[in-house]
């Protein structure tokens, strides 16, 4: 059973640029959630995808967008990067969103630095 | 507003010194409360799910309990390898998103 894999592990961008982060979900999971974790803080919910549709969104601006593909992998896109976007971006997969309390399986994250 | 508050922010213990971490939450209609462990540079790792007040779960030196307004993670006779950040999270019955607290950084000295 493969876990959640994320790429890239680290990247550096400048203000105004765009970034795409990728995530492969755990085998058997059809739901993917994205979180932003600033240094010393807990993960903040960005959005969730279930069967290729957005299924809930946190308090993030529209320049944060995502996709889920038929194989349940997912992308997070961030446009017009700002300095405050520097953080660890975590992808988590889970079983069917309607199957009760959703235990999340996290990847190791993508560390984004915006200069 | 739905909120999860963890205390203390940081805790330093001597090896073998038992203690408890607190997670208080305000959410209407709890679907589940979760505890995760996060090591530096890694994603959170699932520990427990609790569903209703009075429920308890144990794993090695860790025991999680739940009341209507808070949860405790009890650590008995901890070892240095228990050093990590412990995160509490809740999920409402009517929502998909899971809300995390800011965590407790636990350090166990040999």
GROMACS .gro file of C-alpha atoms in nm:
model
  225
    1UNK     CA    1   0.000   0.000   0.000
    2UNK     CA    2   0.159   0.326  -0.116
    3UNK     CA    3   0.121   0.636   0.096
    4UNK     CA    4   0.066   0.997  -0.009
    5UNK     CA    5   0.346   1.142  -0.220
    6UNK     CA    6   0.400   1.510  -0.291
    7UNK     CA    7   0.626   1.695  -0.533
    8UNK     CA    8   0.835   1.897  -0.533
    9UNK     CA    9   0.966   1.872  -0.176
   10UNK     CA   10   1.119   2.219  -0.178
   11UNK     CA   11   1.092   2.516  -0.412
   12UNK     CA   12   1.177   2.884  -0.419
   13UNK     CA   13   0.974   3.142  -0.612
   14UNK     CA   14   0.961   3.519  -0.633
   15UNK     CA   15   0.664   3.744  -0.567
   16UNK     CA   16   0.411   3.751  -0.849
   17UNK     CA   17   0.508   3.411  -0.988
   18UNK     CA   18   0.282   3.108  -1.011
   19UNK     CA   19   0.338   2.762  -0.860
   20UNK     CA   20   0.189   2.415  -0.909
   21UNK     CA   21   0.219   2.150  -0.639
   22UNK     CA   22   0.133   1.786  -0.702
   23UNK     CA   23  -0.003   1.505  -0.488
   24UNK     CA   24  -0.066   1.134  -0.540
   25UNK     CA   25  -0.322   0.997  -0.298
   26UNK     CA   26  -0.297   0.673  -0.104
   27UNK     CA   27  -0.426   0.366  -0.285
   28UNK     CA   28  -0.801   0.322  -0.224
   29UNK     CA   29  -0.859   0.687  -0.122
   30UNK     CA   30  -1.082   0.907  -0.339
   31UNK     CA   31  -1.076   1.232  -0.139
   32UNK     CA   32  -0.789   1.482  -0.128
   33UNK     CA   33  -0.753   1.781   0.103
   34UNK     CA   34  -0.490   2.056   0.089
   35UNK     CA   35  -0.357   2.242   0.392
   36UNK     CA   36  -0.119   2.533   0.443
   37UNK     CA   37   0.106   2.518   0.749
   38UNK     CA   38   0.304   2.826   0.849
   39UNK     CA   39   0.605   2.782   1.077
   40UNK     CA   40   0.495   2.705   1.434
   41UNK     CA   41   0.126   2.689   1.342
   42UNK     CA   42  -0.127   2.416   1.282
   43UNK     CA   43  -0.241   2.321   0.930
   44UNK     CA   44  -0.502   2.556   0.778
   45UNK     CA   45  -0.764   2.402   0.546
   46UNK     CA   46  -0.743   2.530   0.187
   47UNK     CA   47  -0.991   2.303   0.007
   48UNK     CA   48  -1.101   1.945  -0.049
   49UNK     CA   49  -1.168   1.750  -0.369
   50UNK     CA   50  -1.400   1.452  -0.394
   51UNK     CA   51  -1.455   1.272  -0.724
   52UNK     CA   52  -1.295   1.559  -0.916
   53UNK     CA   53  -1.522   1.828  -0.767
   54UNK     CA   54  -1.436   2.088  -0.500
   55UNK     CA   55  -1.613   1.976  -0.182
   56UNK     CA   56  -1.546   2.254   0.067
   57UNK     CA   57  -1.311   2.551   0.085
   58UNK     CA   58  -1.139   2.737   0.365
   59UNK     CA   59  -1.072   3.109   0.397
   60UNK     CA   60  -0.827   3.139   0.106
   61UNK     CA   61  -0.850   3.379  -0.192
   62UNK     CA   62  -0.940   3.261  -0.545
   63UNK     CA   63  -0.574   3.272  -0.653
   64UNK     CA   64  -0.553   2.938  -0.469
   65UNK     CA   65  -0.708   2.681  -0.701
   66UNK     CA   66  -0.697   2.307  -0.747
   67UNK     CA   67  -0.775   2.006  -0.956
   68UNK     CA   68  -0.840   1.641  -0.897
   69UNK     CA   69  -0.783   1.387  -1.172
   70UNK     CA   70  -0.968   1.061  -1.249
   71UNK     CA   71  -0.694   0.863  -1.071
   72UNK     CA   72  -0.761   1.082  -0.761
   73UNK     CA   73  -0.425   1.259  -0.777
   74UNK     CA   74  -0.445   1.633  -0.729
   75UNK     CA   75  -0.278   1.967  -0.798
   76UNK     CA   76  -0.270   2.289  -0.601
   77UNK     CA   77  -0.208   2.605  -0.802
   78UNK     CA   78  -0.122   2.941  -0.650
   79UNK     CA   79  -0.112   3.251  -0.870
   80UNK     CA   80   0.041   3.593  -0.799
   81UNK     CA   81   0.254   3.463  -0.513
   82UNK     CA   82   0.292   3.682  -0.206
   83UNK     CA   83   0.556   3.668   0.067
   84UNK     CA   84   0.296   3.535   0.315
   85UNK     CA   85   0.242   3.231   0.093
   86UNK     CA   86   0.573   3.094   0.221
   87UNK     CA   87   0.474   2.778   0.410
   88UNK     CA   88   0.462   2.400   0.411
   89UNK     CA   89   0.181   2.280   0.184
   90UNK     CA   90   0.036   1.949   0.294
   91UNK     CA   91  -0.175   1.713   0.089
   92UNK     CA   92  -0.389   1.455   0.268
   93UNK     CA   93  -0.601   1.177   0.126
   94UNK     CA   94  -0.890   0.995   0.290
   95UNK     CA   95  -1.155   0.736   0.222
   96UNK     CA   96  -1.498   0.835   0.087
   97UNK     CA   97  -1.598   1.169   0.236
   98UNK     CA   98  -1.936   1.025   0.334
   99UNK     CA   99  -1.795   0.732   0.530
  100UNK     CA  100  -1.785   0.904   0.869
  101UNK     CA  101  -1.510   1.095   1.042
  102UNK     CA  102  -1.236   1.131   0.783
  103UNK     CA  103  -0.898   1.004   0.897
  104UNK     CA  104  -0.642   1.195   0.692
  105UNK     CA  105  -0.323   1.037   0.559
  106UNK     CA  106  -0.071   1.314   0.497
  107UNK     CA  107   0.220   1.345   0.262
  108UNK     CA  108   0.551   1.492   0.374
  109UNK     CA  109   0.464   1.829   0.224
  110UNK     CA  110   0.605   2.079  -0.023
  111UNK     CA  111   0.807   2.359   0.136
  112UNK     CA  112   0.747   2.683  -0.060
  113UNK     CA  113   0.963   2.989  -0.006
  114UNK     CA  114   0.857   3.316  -0.172
  115UNK     CA  115   1.127   3.584  -0.201
  116UNK     CA  116  -1.704   3.042   1.518
  117UNK     CA  117  -1.557   2.691   1.510
  118UNK     CA  118  -1.232   2.686   1.703
  119UNK     CA  119  -0.970   2.446   1.839
  120UNK     CA  120  -0.732   2.566   2.112
  121UNK     CA  121  -0.441   2.362   2.240
  122UNK     CA  122  -0.240   2.414   2.558
  123UNK     CA  123   0.033   2.443   2.655
  124UNK     CA  124   0.211   2.567   2.339
  125UNK     CA  125   0.528   2.389   2.450
  126UNK     CA  126   0.606   2.135   2.719
  127UNK     CA  127   0.943   2.007   2.836
  128UNK     CA  128   0.948   1.692   3.048
  129UNK     CA  129   1.208   1.465   3.194
  130UNK     CA  130   1.205   1.107   3.068
  131UNK     CA  131   0.951   0.914   3.276
  132UNK     CA  132   0.763   1.227   3.386
  133UNK     CA  133   0.394   1.182   3.296
  134UNK     CA  134   0.177   1.474   3.188
  135UNK     CA  135  -0.130   1.574   2.983
  136UNK     CA  136  -0.193   1.792   2.679
  137UNK     CA  137  -0.521   1.980   2.646
  138UNK     CA  138  -0.742   2.048   2.344
  139UNK     CA  139  -1.055   2.257   2.390
  140UNK     CA  140  -1.299   2.298   2.104
  141UNK     CA  141  -1.609   2.493   2.014
  142UNK     CA  142  -1.798   2.330   1.729
  143UNK     CA  143  -2.162   2.248   1.688
  144UNK     CA  144  -2.228   1.886   1.603
  145UNK     CA  145  -1.903   1.695   1.640
  146UNK     CA  146  -1.841   1.419   1.386
  147UNK     CA  147  -1.503   1.331   1.527
  148UNK     CA  148  -1.200   1.460   1.718
  149UNK     CA  149  -0.854   1.356   1.604
  150UNK     CA  150  -0.505   1.350   1.747
  151UNK     CA  151  -0.201   1.357   1.519
  152UNK     CA  152   0.172   1.354   1.582
  153UNK     CA  153   0.405   1.563   1.363
  154UNK     CA  154   0.783   1.526   1.354
  155UNK     CA  155   0.999   1.811   1.216
  156UNK     CA  156   0.993   1.830   0.836
  157UNK     CA  157   0.722   1.565   0.805
  158UNK     CA  158   0.347   1.551   0.761
  159UNK     CA  159   0.118   1.475   1.055
  160UNK     CA  160   0.071   1.110   1.145
  161UNK     CA  161  -0.267   0.986   1.268
  162UNK     CA  162  -0.293   0.865   1.629
  163UNK     CA  163  -0.660   0.850   1.740
  164UNK     CA  164  -1.019   0.933   1.652
  165UNK     CA  165  -1.273   0.996   1.929
  166UNK     CA  166  -1.641   1.025   1.852
  167UNK     CA  167  -1.839   1.091   2.171
  168UNK     CA  168  -1.798   1.217   2.526
  169UNK     CA  169  -1.663   0.954   2.762
  170UNK     CA  170  -1.470   0.769   2.494
  171UNK     CA  171  -1.105   0.673   2.558
  172UNK     CA  172  -0.837   0.523   2.333
  173UNK     CA  173  -0.486   0.402   2.411
  174UNK     CA  174  -0.171   0.334   2.213
  175UNK     CA  175   0.153   0.245   2.392
  176UNK     CA  176   0.228   0.536   2.629
  177UNK     CA  177  -0.052   0.757   2.493
  178UNK     CA  178  -0.414   0.774   2.606
  179UNK     CA  179  -0.674   1.011   2.459
  180UNK     CA  180  -0.998   1.106   2.632
  181UNK     CA  181  -1.295   1.318   2.525
  182UNK     CA  182  -1.554   1.532   2.704
  183UNK     CA  183  -1.820   1.757   2.552
  184UNK     CA  184  -1.582   2.054   2.537
  185UNK     CA  185  -1.229   1.920   2.548
  186UNK     CA  186  -0.993   1.632   2.493
  187UNK     CA  187  -0.680   1.530   2.676
  188UNK     CA  188  -0.379   1.340   2.553
  189UNK     CA  189  -0.215   1.172   2.851
  190UNK     CA  190   0.147   1.065   2.817
  191UNK     CA  191   0.263   0.808   3.069
  192UNK     CA  192   0.635   0.760   3.142
  193UNK     CA  193   0.742   0.929   2.817
  194UNK     CA  194   1.065   0.851   2.632
  195UNK     CA  195   1.281   1.086   2.421
  196UNK     CA  196   1.133   0.936   2.104
  197UNK     CA  197   0.792   1.076   2.207
  198UNK     CA  198   0.930   1.426   2.137
  199UNK     CA  199   0.717   1.580   1.861
  200UNK     CA  200   0.437   1.829   1.800
  201UNK     CA  201   0.095   1.688   1.888
  202UNK     CA  202  -0.197   1.827   1.690
  203UNK     CA  203  -0.566   1.812   1.779
  204UNK     CA  204  -0.832   1.848   1.509
  205UNK     CA  205  -1.212   1.838   1.485
  206UNK     CA  206  -1.464   1.767   1.212
  207UNK     CA  207  -1.822   1.894   1.224
  208UNK     CA  208  -2.105   1.662   1.128
  209UNK     CA  209  -2.220   1.906   0.861
  210UNK     CA  210  -1.884   1.985   0.700
  211UNK     CA  211  -1.603   1.819   0.512
  212UNK     CA  212  -1.322   2.032   0.647
  213UNK     CA  213  -1.114   1.931   0.946
  214UNK     CA  214  -0.999   2.217   1.171
  215UNK     CA  215  -0.662   2.188   1.342
  216UNK     CA  216  -0.529   2.351   1.656
  217UNK     CA  217  -0.184   2.510   1.660
  218UNK     CA  218  -0.031   2.213   1.840
  219UNK     CA  219   0.175   2.140   2.151
  220UNK     CA  220   0.551   2.098   2.104
  221UNK     CA  221   0.657   1.823   2.341
  222UNK     CA  222   1.023   1.772   2.432
  223UNK     CA  223   1.138   1.479   2.646
  224UNK     CA  224   1.485   1.508   2.800
  225UNK     CA  225   1.682   1.185   2.867
   0.00000   0.00000   0.00000
